[in-house]
Short mmCIF file of C-alpha atoms in Angstrom, two decimals:
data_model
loop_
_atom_site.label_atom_id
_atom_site.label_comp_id
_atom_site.label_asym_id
_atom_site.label_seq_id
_atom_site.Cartn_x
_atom_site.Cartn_y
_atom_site.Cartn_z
CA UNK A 1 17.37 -21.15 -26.74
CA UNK A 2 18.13 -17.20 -26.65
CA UNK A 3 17.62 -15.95 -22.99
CA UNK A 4 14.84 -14.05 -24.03
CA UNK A 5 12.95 -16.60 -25.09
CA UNK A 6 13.80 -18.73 -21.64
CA UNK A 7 12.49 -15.66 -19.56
CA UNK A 8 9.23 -16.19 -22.32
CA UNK A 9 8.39 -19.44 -20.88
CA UNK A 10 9.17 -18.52 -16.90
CA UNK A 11 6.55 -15.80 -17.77
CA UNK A 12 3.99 -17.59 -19.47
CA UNK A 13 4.58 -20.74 -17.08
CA UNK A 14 3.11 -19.25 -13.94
CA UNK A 15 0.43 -17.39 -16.36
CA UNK A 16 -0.50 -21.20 -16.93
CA UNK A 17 -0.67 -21.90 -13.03
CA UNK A 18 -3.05 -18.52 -11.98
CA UNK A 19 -5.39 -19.02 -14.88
CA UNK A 20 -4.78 -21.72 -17.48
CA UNK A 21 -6.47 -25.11 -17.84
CA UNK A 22 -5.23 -28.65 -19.29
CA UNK A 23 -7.54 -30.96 -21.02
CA UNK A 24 -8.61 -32.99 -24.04
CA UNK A 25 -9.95 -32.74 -27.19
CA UNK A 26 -13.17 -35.43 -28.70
CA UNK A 27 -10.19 -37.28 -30.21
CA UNK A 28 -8.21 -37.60 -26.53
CA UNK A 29 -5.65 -34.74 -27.48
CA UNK A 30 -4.03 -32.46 -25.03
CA UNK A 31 -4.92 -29.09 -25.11
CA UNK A 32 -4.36 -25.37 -23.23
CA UNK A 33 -6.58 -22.84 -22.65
CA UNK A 34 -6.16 -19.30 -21.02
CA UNK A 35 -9.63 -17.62 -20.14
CA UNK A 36 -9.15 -13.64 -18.84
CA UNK A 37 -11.54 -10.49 -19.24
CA UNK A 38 -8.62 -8.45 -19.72
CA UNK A 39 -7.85 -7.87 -23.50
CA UNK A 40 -3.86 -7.05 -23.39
CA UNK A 41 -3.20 -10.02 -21.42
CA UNK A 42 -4.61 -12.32 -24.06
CA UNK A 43 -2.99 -10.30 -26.61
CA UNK A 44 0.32 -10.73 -24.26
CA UNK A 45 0.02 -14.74 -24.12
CA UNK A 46 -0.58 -15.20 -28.11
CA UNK A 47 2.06 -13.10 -28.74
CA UNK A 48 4.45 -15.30 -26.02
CA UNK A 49 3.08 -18.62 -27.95
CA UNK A 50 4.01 -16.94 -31.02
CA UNK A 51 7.29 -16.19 -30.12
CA UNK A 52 7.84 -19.31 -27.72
CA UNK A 53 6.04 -21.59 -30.94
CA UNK A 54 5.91 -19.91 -34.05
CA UNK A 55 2.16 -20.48 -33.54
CA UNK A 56 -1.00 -19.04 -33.99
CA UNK A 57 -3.07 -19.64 -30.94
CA UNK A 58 -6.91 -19.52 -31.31
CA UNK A 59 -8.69 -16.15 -29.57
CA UNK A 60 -12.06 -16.83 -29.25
CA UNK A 61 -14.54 -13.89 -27.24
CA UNK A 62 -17.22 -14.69 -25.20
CA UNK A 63 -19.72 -13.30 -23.60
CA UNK A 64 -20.09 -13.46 -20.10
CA UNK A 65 -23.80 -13.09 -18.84
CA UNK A 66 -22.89 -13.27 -15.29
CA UNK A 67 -20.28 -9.98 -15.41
CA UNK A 68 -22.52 -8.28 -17.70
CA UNK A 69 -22.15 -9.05 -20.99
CA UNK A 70 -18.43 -8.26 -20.46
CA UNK A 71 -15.62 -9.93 -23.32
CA UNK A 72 -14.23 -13.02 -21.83
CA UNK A 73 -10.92 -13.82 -23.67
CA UNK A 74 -10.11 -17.46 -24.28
CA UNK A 75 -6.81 -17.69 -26.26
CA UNK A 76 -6.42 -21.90 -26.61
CA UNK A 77 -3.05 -23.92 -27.85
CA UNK A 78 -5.17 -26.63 -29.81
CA UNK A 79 -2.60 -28.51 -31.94
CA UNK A 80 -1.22 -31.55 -29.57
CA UNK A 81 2.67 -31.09 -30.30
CA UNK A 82 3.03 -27.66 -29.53
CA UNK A 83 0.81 -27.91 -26.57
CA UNK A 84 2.72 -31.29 -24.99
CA UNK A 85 5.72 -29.34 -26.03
CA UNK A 86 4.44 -26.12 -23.80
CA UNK A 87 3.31 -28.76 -21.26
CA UNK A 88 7.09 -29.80 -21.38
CA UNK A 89 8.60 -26.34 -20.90
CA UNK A 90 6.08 -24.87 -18.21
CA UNK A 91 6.90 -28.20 -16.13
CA UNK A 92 3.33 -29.71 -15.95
CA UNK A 93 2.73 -33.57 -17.07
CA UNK A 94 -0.30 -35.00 -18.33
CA UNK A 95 -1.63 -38.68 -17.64
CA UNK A 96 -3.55 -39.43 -20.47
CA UNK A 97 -4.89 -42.22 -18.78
CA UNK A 98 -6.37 -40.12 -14.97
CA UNK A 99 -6.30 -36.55 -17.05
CA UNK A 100 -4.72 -35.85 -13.93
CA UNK A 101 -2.33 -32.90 -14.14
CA UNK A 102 1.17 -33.13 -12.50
CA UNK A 103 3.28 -30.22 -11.29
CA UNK A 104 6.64 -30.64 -11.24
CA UNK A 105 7.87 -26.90 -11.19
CA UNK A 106 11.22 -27.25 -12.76
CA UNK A 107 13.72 -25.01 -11.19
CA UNK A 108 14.69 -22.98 -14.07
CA UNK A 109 11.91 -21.92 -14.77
CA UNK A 110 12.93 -19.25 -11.52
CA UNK A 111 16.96 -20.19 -11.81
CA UNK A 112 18.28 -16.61 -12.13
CA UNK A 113 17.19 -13.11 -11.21
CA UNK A 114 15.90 -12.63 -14.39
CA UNK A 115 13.61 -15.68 -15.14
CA UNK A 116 12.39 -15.50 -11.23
CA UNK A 117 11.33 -11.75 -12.17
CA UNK A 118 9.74 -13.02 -15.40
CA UNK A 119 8.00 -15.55 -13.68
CA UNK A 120 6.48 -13.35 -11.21
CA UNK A 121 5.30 -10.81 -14.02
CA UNK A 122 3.30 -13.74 -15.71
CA UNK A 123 1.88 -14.54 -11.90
CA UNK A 124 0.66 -11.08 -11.80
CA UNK A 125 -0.60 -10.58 -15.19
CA UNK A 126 -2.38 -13.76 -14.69
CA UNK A 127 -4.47 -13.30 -11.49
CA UNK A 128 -3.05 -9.89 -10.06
CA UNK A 129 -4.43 -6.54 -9.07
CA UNK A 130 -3.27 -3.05 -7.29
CA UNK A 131 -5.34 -0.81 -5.91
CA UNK A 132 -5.97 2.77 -6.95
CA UNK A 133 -2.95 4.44 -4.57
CA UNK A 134 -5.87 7.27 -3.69
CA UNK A 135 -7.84 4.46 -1.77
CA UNK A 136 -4.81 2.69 -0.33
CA UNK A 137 -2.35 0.49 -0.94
CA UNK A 138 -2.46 -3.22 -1.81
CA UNK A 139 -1.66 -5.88 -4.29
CA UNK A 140 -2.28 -9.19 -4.58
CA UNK A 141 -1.99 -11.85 -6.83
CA UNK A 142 -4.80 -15.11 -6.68
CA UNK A 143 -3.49 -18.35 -6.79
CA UNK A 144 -5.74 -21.70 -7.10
CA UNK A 145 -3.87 -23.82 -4.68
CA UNK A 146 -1.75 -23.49 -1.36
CA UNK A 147 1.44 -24.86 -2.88
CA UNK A 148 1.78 -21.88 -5.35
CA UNK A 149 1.16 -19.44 -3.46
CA UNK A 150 4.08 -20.33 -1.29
CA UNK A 151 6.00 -20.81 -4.12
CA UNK A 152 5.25 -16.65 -5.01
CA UNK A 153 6.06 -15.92 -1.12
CA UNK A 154 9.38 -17.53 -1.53
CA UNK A 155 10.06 -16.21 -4.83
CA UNK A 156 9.09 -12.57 -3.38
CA UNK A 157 11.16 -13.08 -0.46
CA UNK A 158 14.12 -13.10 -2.81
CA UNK A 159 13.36 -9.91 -4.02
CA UNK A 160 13.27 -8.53 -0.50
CA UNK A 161 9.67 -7.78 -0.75
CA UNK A 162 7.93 -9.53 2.33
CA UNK A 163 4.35 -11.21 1.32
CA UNK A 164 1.50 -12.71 3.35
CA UNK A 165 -1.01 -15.20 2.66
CA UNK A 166 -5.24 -14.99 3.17
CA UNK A 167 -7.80 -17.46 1.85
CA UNK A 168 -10.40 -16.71 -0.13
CA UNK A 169 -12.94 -19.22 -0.62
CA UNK A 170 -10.77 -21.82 -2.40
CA UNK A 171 -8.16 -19.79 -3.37
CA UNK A 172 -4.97 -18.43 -1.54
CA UNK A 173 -3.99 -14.55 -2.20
CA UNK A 174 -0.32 -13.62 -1.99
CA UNK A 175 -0.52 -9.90 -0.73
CA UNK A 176 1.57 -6.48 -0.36
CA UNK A 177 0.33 -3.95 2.14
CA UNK A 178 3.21 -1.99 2.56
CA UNK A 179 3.82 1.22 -0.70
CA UNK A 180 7.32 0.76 -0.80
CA UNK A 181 7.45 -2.89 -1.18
CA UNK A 182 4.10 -2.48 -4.06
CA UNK A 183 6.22 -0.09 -5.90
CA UNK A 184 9.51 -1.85 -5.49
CA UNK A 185 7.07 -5.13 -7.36
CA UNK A 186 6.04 -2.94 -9.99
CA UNK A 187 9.41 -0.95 -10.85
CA UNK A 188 10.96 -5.14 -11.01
CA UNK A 189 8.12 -5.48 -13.39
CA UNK A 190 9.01 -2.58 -15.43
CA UNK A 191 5.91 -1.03 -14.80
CA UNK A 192 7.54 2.56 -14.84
CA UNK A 193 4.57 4.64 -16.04
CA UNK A 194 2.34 3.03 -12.95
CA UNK A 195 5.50 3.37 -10.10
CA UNK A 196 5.62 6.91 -11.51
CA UNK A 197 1.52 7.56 -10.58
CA UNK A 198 1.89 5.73 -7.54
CA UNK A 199 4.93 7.44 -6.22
CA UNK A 200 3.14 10.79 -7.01
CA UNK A 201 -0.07 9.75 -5.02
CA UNK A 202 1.98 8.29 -2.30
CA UNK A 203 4.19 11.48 -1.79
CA UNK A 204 0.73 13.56 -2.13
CA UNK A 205 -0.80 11.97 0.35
CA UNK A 206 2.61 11.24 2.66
CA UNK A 207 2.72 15.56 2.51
CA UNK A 208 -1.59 16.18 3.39
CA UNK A 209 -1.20 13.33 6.44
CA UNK A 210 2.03 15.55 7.20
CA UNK A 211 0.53 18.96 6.93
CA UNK A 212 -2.98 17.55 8.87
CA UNK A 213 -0.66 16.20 11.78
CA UNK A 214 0.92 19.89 11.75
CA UNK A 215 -2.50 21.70 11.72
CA UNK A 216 -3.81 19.32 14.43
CA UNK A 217 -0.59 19.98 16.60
CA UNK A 218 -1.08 23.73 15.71
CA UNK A 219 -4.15 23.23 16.51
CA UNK A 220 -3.96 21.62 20.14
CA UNK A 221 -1.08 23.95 20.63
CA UNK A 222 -3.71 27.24 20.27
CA UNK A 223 -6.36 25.06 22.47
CA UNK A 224 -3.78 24.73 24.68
CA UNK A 225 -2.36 27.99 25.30
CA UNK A 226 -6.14 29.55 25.55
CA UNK A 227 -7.21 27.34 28.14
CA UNK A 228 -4.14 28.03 29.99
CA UNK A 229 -4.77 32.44 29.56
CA UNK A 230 -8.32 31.86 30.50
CA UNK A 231 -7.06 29.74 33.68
CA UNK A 232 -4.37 32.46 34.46
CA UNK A 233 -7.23 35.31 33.77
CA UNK A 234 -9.37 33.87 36.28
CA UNK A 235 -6.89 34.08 39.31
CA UNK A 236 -5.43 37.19 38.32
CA UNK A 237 -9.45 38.62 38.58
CA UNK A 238 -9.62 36.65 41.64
CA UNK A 239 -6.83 38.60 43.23
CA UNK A 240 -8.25 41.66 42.20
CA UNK A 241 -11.47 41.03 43.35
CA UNK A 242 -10.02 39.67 47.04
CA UNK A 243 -7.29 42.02 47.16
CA UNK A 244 -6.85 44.43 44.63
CA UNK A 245 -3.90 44.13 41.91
CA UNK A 246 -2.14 47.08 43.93
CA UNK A 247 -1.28 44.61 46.25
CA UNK A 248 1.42 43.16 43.96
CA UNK A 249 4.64 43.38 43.48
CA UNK A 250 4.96 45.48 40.66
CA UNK A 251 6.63 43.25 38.42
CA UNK A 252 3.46 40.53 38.99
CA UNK A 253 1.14 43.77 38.63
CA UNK A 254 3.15 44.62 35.63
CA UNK A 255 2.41 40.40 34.62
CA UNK A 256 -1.38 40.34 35.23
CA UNK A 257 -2.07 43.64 32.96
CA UNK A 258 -0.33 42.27 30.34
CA UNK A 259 -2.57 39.23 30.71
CA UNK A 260 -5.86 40.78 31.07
CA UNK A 261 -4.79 42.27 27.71
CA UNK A 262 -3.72 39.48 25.98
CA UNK A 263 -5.76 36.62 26.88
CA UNK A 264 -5.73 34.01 24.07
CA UNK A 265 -1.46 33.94 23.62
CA UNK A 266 1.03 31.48 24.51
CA UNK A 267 3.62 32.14 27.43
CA UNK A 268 6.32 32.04 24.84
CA UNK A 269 4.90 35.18 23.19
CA UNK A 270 3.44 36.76 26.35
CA UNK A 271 7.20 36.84 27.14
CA UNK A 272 8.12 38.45 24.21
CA UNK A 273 5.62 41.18 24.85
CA UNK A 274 6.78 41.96 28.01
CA UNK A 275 9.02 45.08 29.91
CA UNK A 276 12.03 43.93 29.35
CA UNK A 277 11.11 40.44 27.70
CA UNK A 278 11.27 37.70 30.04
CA UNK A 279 11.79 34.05 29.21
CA UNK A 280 8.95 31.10 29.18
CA UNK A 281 10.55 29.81 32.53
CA UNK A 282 10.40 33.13 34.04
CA UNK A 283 6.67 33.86 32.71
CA UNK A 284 5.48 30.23 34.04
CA UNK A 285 7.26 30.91 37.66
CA UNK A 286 5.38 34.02 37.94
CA UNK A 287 2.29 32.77 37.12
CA UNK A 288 3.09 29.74 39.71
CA UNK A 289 3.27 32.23 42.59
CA UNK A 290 -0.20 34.23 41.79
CA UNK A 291 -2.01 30.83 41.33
CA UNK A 292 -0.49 29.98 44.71
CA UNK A 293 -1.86 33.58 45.98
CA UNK A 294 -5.36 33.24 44.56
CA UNK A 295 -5.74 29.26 46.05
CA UNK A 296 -4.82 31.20 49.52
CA UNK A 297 -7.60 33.93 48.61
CA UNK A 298 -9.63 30.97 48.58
CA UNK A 299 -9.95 30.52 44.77
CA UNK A 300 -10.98 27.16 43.90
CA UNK A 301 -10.68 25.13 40.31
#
């Protein structure tokens, strides 16, 4: 068997576990069924039967009243050697006696780096979803029992990608939160054209939560810088008022003018403005010694 073909049946044995079914014909017979709404996946299993096979699976669409009306896809392996042969492969046993069906997860079916990739494309073709990138970022993949689903944590875990586990109803949902670990998943898919969309989205909205945390620091930064002009404003009238600017020193005088006329700036540029310039330190010690003034002219906050 080619390696191709090995990495066929890793793939389409954990589409088998998220949404296949085992049972029996009227005349006792083993059979396998895939149901899904979603058209390329059934065309993606015949074509893996077909290749795995060299046979025809049956495609049957149905309409489901409860979604709608919507195509439900059943694609069913019907003749009894090639599906105890799949049965064989994919690692599940049949008692034709309970119609119980046994897992036995052979390990090659996830042996290399390859076949454990394929495998975990067929898990999330089979129950998987992702999230429009604009509305957040998550992926998940639906499994039907417990044991599975830590199977696909393990398996993920190899690939570096770190998973949790939630339950929903019955079933357990293997999830990715994190954007770099969902596009890591989908570039070891080979899902190029969707890591491309979601890298674009990601970066777009990486640069507008960047630029908003830069206009709200801008932002506080101008809130700031008024409140403290307005402050400064109020003793420097204060003074006058009490004492008359005259009074000053003329390098405070020389300060308090250039306040009055410049009420809304930031120390830094009041600074810059000033006769010769004068540093932030310098501007802020000033200021320290007329609020100390006005508090002794009996100004109060």
């Amino acid at each position: 068997m080619t390696v191709g073909k090995e990495e066929y049946i890793s793939e389409i044995g954990a589409m088998v576990r998220m949404n296949g079914t085992v049972g029996f014909s009227l005349r006792g017979e083993v059979t396998v069924e895939f149901l899904t709404e979603n058209n390329p996946l059934a065309r993606r299993i015949f074509s893996l039967i077909k290749a795995l096979y060299a046979y025809d699976a049956l495609i049957m669409v149905k309409k489901n009243p409860r979604l709608g009306y919507h195509n439900n896809y059943l694609v069913a392996i019907n003749d009894v050697n090639t599906a105890q042969k799949f049965l064989q492969d994919v690692g599940l046993r049949v008692s034709t006696e309970t119609f119980a069906v046994e897992d036995r997860f052979p390990q090659k079916l996830t042996n290399s780096e390859l076949r454990r990739r394929a495998y975990l494309r067929g898990a999330f073709l089979g129950a998987g979803t992702v999230i429009d990138p604009n509305k957040g970022y998550h992926l998940e993949m639906v499994c039907r029992d417990a044991l599975h689903s830590k199977r696909l944590k393990r398996l993920l875990e190899k690939e570096n990608l770190e998973s949790k586990i939630s339950l929903r109803g019955e079933n357990r949902v293997v999830y990715l939160k994190e954007a770099e670990k969902i596009s890591d998943f989908l570039a070891m898919l080979g899902a190029h054209k969707e890591v491309l969309y979601f890298e674009n989205v990601r970066v777009l909205k990486d640069m507008r939560a960047h630029v908003n945390r830069l206009v709200n620091c801008e932002n506080a930064n101008m809130d700031k810088a008024l409140n403290t002009g307005l402050k400064q404003v109020e003793w420097i009238k204060w003074i006058e008022e009490k004492k008359g600017l005259e009074s000053l020193p003329s390098d405070m005088r020389a300060l308090c003018v250039l306040r009055l006329k410049n009420k809304d700036i930031s120390l830094k540029e009041l600074g810059e403005k000033a006769n010769p310039p004068l540093s932030k330190s310098a501007i802020r010690h000033r200021f320290s010694k007329i609020e100390k003034l006005a508090k002794e002219l009996g100004y109060k906050d």
